[in-house]
Coordinates of C-alpha atoms in Angstrom, one line a residue:
X1 CA 0.0 0.0 0.0
X2 CA 1.3 3.5 -0.8
X3 CA 0.1 7.0 -1.1
X4 CA 0.8 8.9 -4.3
X5 CA 0.4 12.3 -5.8
X6 CA -2.8 12.8 -7.7
X7 CA -0.8 13.8 -10.8
X8 CA 1.1 10.6 -11.1
X9 CA -1.8 8.5 -12.4
X10 CA -4.8 10.8 -12.7
X11 CA -6.0 13.9 -14.4
X12 CA -6.3 17.0 -12.2
X13 CA -9.2 17.5 -9.9
X14 CA -11.4 20.0 -11.7
X15 CA -14.1 20.6 -9.1
X16 CA -15.0 19.4 -5.7
X17 CA -18.0 20.5 -3.7
X18 CA -17.5 22.2 -0.3
X19 CA -19.2 19.4 1.7
X20 CA -16.4 17.0 0.9
X21 CA -14.0 19.0 3.1
X22 CA -16.5 19.8 5.8
X23 CA -15.6 18.9 9.4
X24 CA -18.1 16.5 10.9
X25 CA -18.4 18.4 14.1
X26 CA -19.2 22.1 14.7
X27 CA -21.3 24.4 16.7
X28 CA -25.1 24.8 17.0
X29 CA -27.0 28.0 16.8
X30 CA -29.7 29.3 19.0
X31 CA -32.4 30.2 16.5
X32 CA -35.3 30.6 18.9
X33 CA -35.1 31.9 22.4
X34 CA -38.1 33.4 24.2
X35 CA -40.0 33.5 27.5
X36 CA -43.2 35.1 28.8
X37 CA -46.2 35.0 31.0
X38 CA -48.5 32.9 28.6
X39 CA -48.5 31.0 25.3
X40 CA -49.0 34.2 23.3
X41 CA -45.6 35.4 24.6
X42 CA -43.7 32.6 22.9
X43 CA -46.0 31.8 20.0
X44 CA -44.0 33.7 17.4
X45 CA -40.8 32.1 18.5
X46 CA -42.3 28.6 18.3
X47 CA -43.9 29.3 14.9
X48 CA -40.6 30.7 13.5
X49 CA -38.8 27.5 14.6
X50 CA -41.5 25.4 12.9
X51 CA -41.1 27.3 9.7
X52 CA -37.3 26.9 9.7
X53 CA -37.7 23.1 10.0
X54 CA -40.5 22.7 7.4
X55 CA -43.8 20.9 7.2
X56 CA -45.0 18.7 10.1
X57 CA -44.7 15.1 9.0
X58 CA -47.1 13.8 11.7
X59 CA -47.0 10.1 12.6
X60 CA -45.2 7.4 10.7
X61 CA -43.2 7.2 7.5
X62 CA -39.8 8.8 7.0
X63 CA -39.0 11.9 4.9
X64 CA -36.0 13.8 3.6
X65 CA -37.1 17.1 5.2
X66 CA -39.6 18.6 7.5
X67 CA -40.2 18.2 11.3
X68 CA -41.9 16.1 14.0
X69 CA -43.8 17.4 17.0
X70 CA -44.9 15.9 20.3
X71 CA -47.5 17.8 22.3
X72 CA -48.4 14.9 24.6
X73 CA -52.2 15.6 24.3
X74 CA -52.9 12.4 22.3
X75 CA -51.6 10.1 25.1
X76 CA -54.4 7.9 26.4
X77 CA -55.4 8.2 30.0
X78 CA -54.1 4.7 30.7
X79 CA -50.6 5.9 29.9
X80 CA -50.8 9.2 31.8
X81 CA -50.7 10.1 35.5
X82 CA -50.9 8.3 37.8
X83 CA -49.4 5.8 35.4
X84 CA -46.0 5.9 33.8
X85 CA -45.6 6.5 30.0
X86 CA -43.7 3.8 28.1
X87 CA -40.4 5.5 27.2
X88 CA -40.8 4.4 23.5
X89 CA -44.4 5.4 23.2
X90 CA -43.4 8.1 20.6
X91 CA -41.6 5.6 18.6
X92 CA -44.0 2.7 19.1
X93 CA -47.0 3.0 18.7
X94 CA -47.0 6.8 18.0
X95 CA -44.3 6.7 15.3
X96 CA -42.4 9.9 15.7
X97 CA -38.9 8.6 16.3
X98 CA -38.2 9.7 19.9
X99 CA -37.4 7.8 23.0
X100 CA -37.0 9.1 26.6
X101 CA -34.9 8.1 29.6
X102 CA -34.1 9.6 33.0
X103 CA -31.6 9.1 35.8
X104 CA -34.5 8.0 38.1
X105 CA -34.7 4.4 39.3
X106 CA -36.9 2.1 37.2
X107 CA -40.5 1.5 38.2
X108 CA -40.3 -1.1 41.0
X109 CA -43.4 -2.9 39.7
X110 CA -41.8 -3.1 36.2
X111 CA -37.9 -2.9 36.4
X112 CA -37.7 -2.7 32.6
X113 CA -39.8 0.5 32.5
X114 CA -38.0 3.8 32.8
X115 CA -40.3 6.3 34.6
X116 CA -41.4 9.2 32.4
X117 CA -44.8 10.8 32.9
X118 CA -47.5 12.8 31.1
X119 CA -49.9 14.8 33.2
X120 CA -53.6 13.9 33.3
X121 CA -56.7 15.6 31.7
X122 CA -59.5 17.2 33.6
X123 CA -61.8 14.4 32.4
X124 CA -59.7 11.7 34.0
X125 CA -60.5 12.6 37.6
X126 CA -56.7 13.0 38.4
X127 CA -55.4 16.4 39.2
X128 CA -54.1 18.2 36.1
X129 CA -50.6 19.5 35.5
X130 CA -49.0 17.0 37.9
X131 CA -51.2 18.2 40.8
X132 CA -51.5 14.5 41.8
X133 CA -47.7 14.6 42.7
X134 CA -47.8 18.0 44.5
X135 CA -51.0 20.1 44.6
X136 CA -49.0 23.3 44.1
X137 CA -48.0 22.2 40.6
X138 CA -51.5 22.6 39.2
X139 CA -51.3 26.4 39.7
X140 CA -47.5 26.6 39.3
X141 CA -47.4 25.1 35.8
X142 CA -49.3 26.1 32.7
X143 CA -49.6 24.3 29.3
X144 CA -48.6 25.7 25.9
X145 CA -50.9 23.3 24.1
X146 CA -53.5 22.2 26.6
X147 CA -53.9 20.0 28.4
X148 CA -51.0 17.7 29.1
X149 CA -47.4 18.3 30.2
X150 CA -44.3 16.0 30.4
X151 CA -41.6 15.2 32.9
X152 CA -39.4 12.5 34.3
X153 CA -40.7 11.9 37.9
X154 CA -37.9 11.2 40.4
X155 CA -35.3 12.9 38.2
X156 CA -34.7 16.4 36.8
X157 CA -32.5 15.0 34.1
X158 CA -34.2 13.8 30.9
X159 CA -32.5 12.3 27.8
X160 CA -34.0 12.2 24.3
X161 CA -32.7 9.8 21.7
X162 CA -33.9 9.4 18.1
X163 CA -34.8 6.6 15.7
X164 CA -36.3 6.3 12.3
X165 CA -40.0 6.4 13.3
X166 CA -41.4 3.1 14.1
X167 CA -38.1 1.2 13.8
X168 CA -35.0 0.4 16.0
X169 CA -32.7 2.1 13.5
X170 CA -30.7 4.8 15.4
X171 CA -31.1 8.2 14.0
X172 CA -30.1 11.8 14.5
X173 CA -31.6 15.3 13.9
X174 CA -30.4 18.7 12.8
X175 CA -32.5 20.8 15.1
X176 CA -34.3 20.4 18.4
X177 CA -36.6 22.7 20.4
X178 CA -38.7 22.4 23.6
X179 CA -41.3 24.4 25.6
X180 CA -40.6 24.6 29.3
X181 CA -43.0 25.7 32.1
X182 CA -42.1 27.6 35.3
X183 CA -38.4 28.2 34.8
X184 CA -37.2 30.3 37.8
X185 CA -33.4 30.1 37.6
X186 CA -30.6 29.5 35.2
X187 CA -30.4 25.8 36.1
X188 CA -32.5 24.6 33.1
X189 CA -30.3 23.8 30.2
X190 CA -30.2 21.9 26.9
X191 CA -27.1 19.8 26.2
X192 CA -26.5 18.3 22.7
X193 CA -24.4 15.3 21.8
X194 CA -23.3 14.3 18.3
X195 CA -23.2 10.8 16.8
X196 CA -19.8 10.2 18.3
X197 CA -21.0 11.0 21.8
X198 CA -19.3 14.4 22.0
X199 CA -20.9 17.5 23.3
X200 CA -21.9 20.0 20.5
X201 CA -21.1 23.5 21.6
X202 CA -23.8 26.1 21.2
X203 CA -24.3 29.8 21.9
X204 CA -27.7 29.5 23.7
X205 CA -27.0 29.6 27.4
X206 CA -29.6 28.5 29.9
X207 CA -33.3 28.4 29.2
X208 CA -34.8 31.9 29.8
X209 CA -36.7 32.2 33.1
X210 CA -40.4 32.9 33.3
X211 CA -41.9 32.3 36.8
X212 CA -45.2 30.5 36.4
X213 CA -44.8 31.3 32.7
X214 CA -43.5 29.6 29.6
X215 CA -40.1 29.4 27.9
X216 CA -39.0 28.1 24.5
X217 CA -35.6 27.4 23.1
X218 CA -34.8 26.0 19.6
X219 CA -31.3 25.0 18.5
X220 CA -30.3 24.2 14.9
X221 CA -27.2 22.9 13.1
X222 CA -27.0 24.1 9.5
X223 CA -24.3 21.8 8.0
X224 CA -25.2 18.3 6.6
X225 CA -22.3 16.6 8.4
X226 CA -23.4 17.9 11.8
X227 CA -26.1 15.9 13.6
X228 CA -27.7 15.7 17.0
X229 CA -27.9 12.1 18.3
X230 CA -28.9 12.8 21.9
X231 CA -30.4 15.7 23.8
X232 CA -29.9 16.0 27.6
X233 CA -32.2 18.4 29.4
X234 CA -31.5 19.5 33.0
X235 CA -34.9 20.7 34.4
X236 CA -34.5 23.2 37.2
X237 CA -32.6 22.0 40.3
X238 CA -35.0 19.4 41.6
X239 CA -37.4 16.7 40.4
X240 CA -41.1 16.8 40.7
X241 CA -42.1 15.3 44.1
X242 CA -44.5 15.7 47.0
X243 CA -41.8 17.4 49.0
X244 CA -40.3 19.6 46.3
X245 CA -42.5 22.7 46.4
X246 CA -41.4 25.3 43.9
X247 CA -39.8 28.4 45.5
X248 CA -39.4 26.8 48.9
X249 CA -35.8 26.6 50.1
X250 CA -34.5 27.5 46.7
X251 CA -36.3 24.7 44.9
X252 CA -36.9 25.2 41.1
X253 CA -39.1 22.5 39.6
X254 CA -39.7 22.6 35.8
X255 CA -42.0 20.6 33.5
X256 CA -42.2 20.6 29.7
X257 CA -44.7 20.9 26.9
X258 CA -44.2 20.7 23.1
X259 CA -41.1 19.0 21.6
X260 CA -40.2 20.1 18.0
X261 CA -37.4 18.5 16.1
X262 CA -36.3 18.0 12.5
X263 CA -37.0 14.7 10.7
X264 CA -34.8 11.9 12.1
X265 CA -32.3 10.5 9.7
X266 CA -30.3 7.2 10.1
X267 CA -27.0 7.7 11.8
X268 CA -25.2 5.4 9.4
X269 CA -25.5 5.6 5.7
X270 CA -26.8 2.4 4.1
X271 CA -26.2 1.4 0.5
X272 CA -28.8 2.6 -1.9
X273 CA -30.6 4.6 0.8
X274 CA -31.6 7.9 -1.0
X275 CA -34.0 9.2 1.6
X276 CA -32.0 8.5 4.7
X277 CA -34.3 6.1 6.5
X278 CA -31.7 3.4 6.9
X279 CA -33.3 1.1 4.3
X280 CA -32.2 0.5 0.7
X281 CA -34.5 2.1 -1.8
X282 CA -35.6 0.4 -5.0
X283 CA -33.9 2.4 -7.8
X284 CA -33.0 2.1 -11.5
X285 CA -30.8 4.1 -13.9
X286 CA -32.1 4.4 -17.4
X287 CA -29.0 4.7 -19.6
X288 CA -30.9 5.6 -22.8
X289 CA -31.8 9.0 -21.4
X290 CA -29.8 9.3 -18.2
X291 CA -32.8 9.2 -15.9
X292 CA -32.8 8.0 -12.3
X293 CA -36.0 6.5 -10.7
X294 CA -36.0 6.0 -6.9
X295 CA -38.9 4.5 -4.9
X296 CA -38.3 6.1 -1.5
X297 CA -39.0 3.5 1.1
X298 CA -39.8 6.0 3.9
X299 CA -42.6 7.9 2.1
X300 CA -43.5 5.4 -0.7
X301 CA -43.0 8.2 -3.2
X302 CA -41.0 8.2 -6.5
X303 CA -38.2 10.6 -7.2
X304 CA -37.0 11.2 -10.8
X305 CA -33.7 12.9 -11.6
X306 CA -32.1 13.6 -15.0
X307 CA -28.4 13.0 -14.5
X308 CA -26.0 11.2 -16.8
X309 CA -25.5 10.1 -20.4
X310 CA -25.7 6.8 -22.3
X311 CA -22.6 4.8 -21.4
X312 CA -22.3 6.2 -17.9
X313 CA -22.1 3.8 -14.9
X314 CA -24.4 4.6 -11.9
X315 CA -22.5 4.5 -8.6
X316 CA -23.8 4.4 -5.0
X317 CA -22.3 6.5 -2.2
X318 CA -22.8 9.2 0.3
X319 CA -20.1 11.7 -0.9
X320 CA -21.3 14.7 1.1
X321 CA -21.8 12.9 4.5
X322 CA -25.5 13.6 5.0
X323 CA -26.4 9.9 5.4
X324 CA -28.2 9.8 2.1
X325 CA -27.0 8.2 -1.2
X326 CA -26.2 10.8 -3.8
X327 CA -27.2 10.6 -7.5
X328 CA -23.8 9.9 -9.2
X329 CA -22.3 8.4 -12.3
X330 CA -18.9 7.4 -13.5
X331 CA -18.0 8.1 -17.2
X332 CA -15.6 5.3 -18.1
X333 CA -14.5 6.8 -21.4
X334 CA -12.9 9.8 -19.7
X335 CA -12.5 8.6 -16.1
X336 CA -14.9 11.4 -14.9
X337 CA -17.2 11.4 -11.9
X338 CA -20.4 13.4 -11.8
X339 CA -22.0 13.8 -8.4
X340 CA -25.3 15.5 -7.4
X341 CA -25.0 15.8 -3.6
X342 CA -28.3 15.3 -1.9
X343 CA -27.5 18.1 0.6
X344 CA -27.2 20.6 -2.3
X345 CA -28.6 19.2 -5.6
X346 CA -28.0 22.5 -7.3
X347 CA -24.2 22.3 -6.9
X348 CA -23.0 19.2 -8.8
X349 CA -19.4 18.0 -8.6
X350 CA -17.3 17.0 -11.7
X351 CA -14.2 15.1 -10.8
X352 CA -11.6 13.6 -13.0
X353 CA -10.3 10.4 -11.3
X354 CA -9.5 7.3 -13.2
X355 CA -8.6 6.1 -16.7
X356 CA -10.5 4.4 -19.5
X357 CA -11.3 0.9 -18.5
X358 CA -11.2 1.4 -14.7
X359 CA -14.0 0.1 -12.6
X360 CA -15.6 2.5 -10.1
X361 CA -15.5 1.1 -6.5
X362 CA -16.5 4.0 -4.2
X363 CA -16.8 3.4 -0.4
X364 CA -16.0 4.8 3.0
X365 CA -12.4 3.6 3.1
X366 CA -11.1 6.2 5.5
X367 CA -14.1 5.9 8.0
X368 CA -15.1 9.6 8.0
X369 CA -18.8 9.0 7.2
X370 CA -18.3 10.1 3.5
X371 CA -17.8 7.9 0.5
X372 CA -14.4 8.1 -1.1
X373 CA -14.0 8.2 -4.9
X374 CA -12.2 5.0 -5.9
X375 CA -11.4 2.8 -8.9
X376 CA -10.0 -0.6 -9.5
X377 CA -7.6 -1.0 -12.5
X378 CA -8.1 -4.4 -14.0
X379 CA -5.0 -4.3 -16.2
X380 CA -2.7 -4.3 -13.1
X381 CA -5.0 -5.3 -10.3
X382 CA -4.6 -2.1 -8.3
X383 CA -7.1 0.0 -6.2
X384 CA -6.8 3.8 -6.3
X385 CA -8.7 5.5 -3.5
X386 CA -9.0 9.3 -3.0
X387 CA -9.5 9.7 0.7
X388 CA -12.2 12.3 1.4
X389 CA -10.7 13.1 4.8
X390 CA -7.2 14.1 3.6
X391 CA -7.4 14.4 -0.2
X392 CA -4.5 11.9 -0.5
X393 CA -4.6 9.1 -3.1
X394 CA -3.9 5.6 -1.9
X395 CA -2.7 2.9 -4.3
X396 CA -3.1 -0.7 -3.1
X397 CA -2.2 -3.7 -5.2
X398 CA -4.8 -6.4 -4.6
X399 CA -5.9 -8.8 -7.4
X400 CA -4.8 -10.1 -10.8
X401 CA -5.6 -9.3 -14.3
X402 CA -9.0 -10.8 -15.1
X403 CA -10.3 -10.6 -11.5
X404 CA -13.5 -8.8 -10.8
X405 CA -13.7 -6.4 -7.8
X406 CA -16.6 -7.4 -5.5
X407 CA -17.5 -3.8 -4.9
X408 CA -17.9 -3.1 -8.7
X409 CA -19.1 -6.6 -9.8
X410 CA -22.5 -5.4 -10.8
X411 CA -21.1 -3.1 -13.5

């Protein structure tokens, strides 16, 4: 194995899209931050965050854009106070791709159930807004979208993780926001973690205080390689309990209402997955007119793209690192790659890499979550790989003349 200059075997690189050199970690931006005495005081901030994320995708399916929302109000009485809510209720059966855990001890009657709770409705006969836990909470808390609120009883630390809705496929999001009720101090915070488990820096600071009022904070990442895999929320300085009365001895208890987050996307790119739901999509390339037809498995919709010419070879890869396959072809006559990145379809890349007769074998060889442009040269049995992380070209002899590379065996 050796590394070689790009000029020793290949034509010069003519164009490369910016995403290929993008760092996979970065900072998040606070795009919505408000607090006030009632829902009207934060409504514009919430609506602005919704508009930034796009259409509400509701329940089920998987989409390439848009948002999901949880307002807790559809939870049945049997899963609300005084009962615990199953932590995966909003992944199964209400398929929105979110799961919740806390640092509290599991339910002693069901050691496999992590205690998270939704407040009751007036019709249920149980005191509303967690008044069954502490009577003061009914007047201390108010709802943004009546009637129900959410918390983790026994703990003031709540964690949210994401999945492709209705599946066990781990996912991440590019934006997250939440409504909080009765924030009194600077103790309430949102902490974000990327797909590698590292904290994502952001400029937001603590959640704004609004005694007996409502607060909203929305945080967004605007680069395709940056994703939020987990959200940790510190709620005040004490959990909801019969003995923790807000304002007594410095106690600050906080509950939550609406969660708003961008459409979950699979953490790992899967081959032939054009919509990012972690499942291969049925797809064909029509060489007579250079058309791509993709049946998106998440939404059961068909995408059609015009990209390529007769004689081009379709190639699969996630070249921009956004966990979706890009529409791309390799032109064997000239050794040229044409890539339409899914994160920015209006900025195609044209890259000269290879010689006539080479077989395209793209893959994530340098483990940086982006596919590398690569070819196998049958005349000498050598792999040539352009590492997306460094730009270096790696030459590895593996195979003999007449062999067929497994990666490119379908071409």
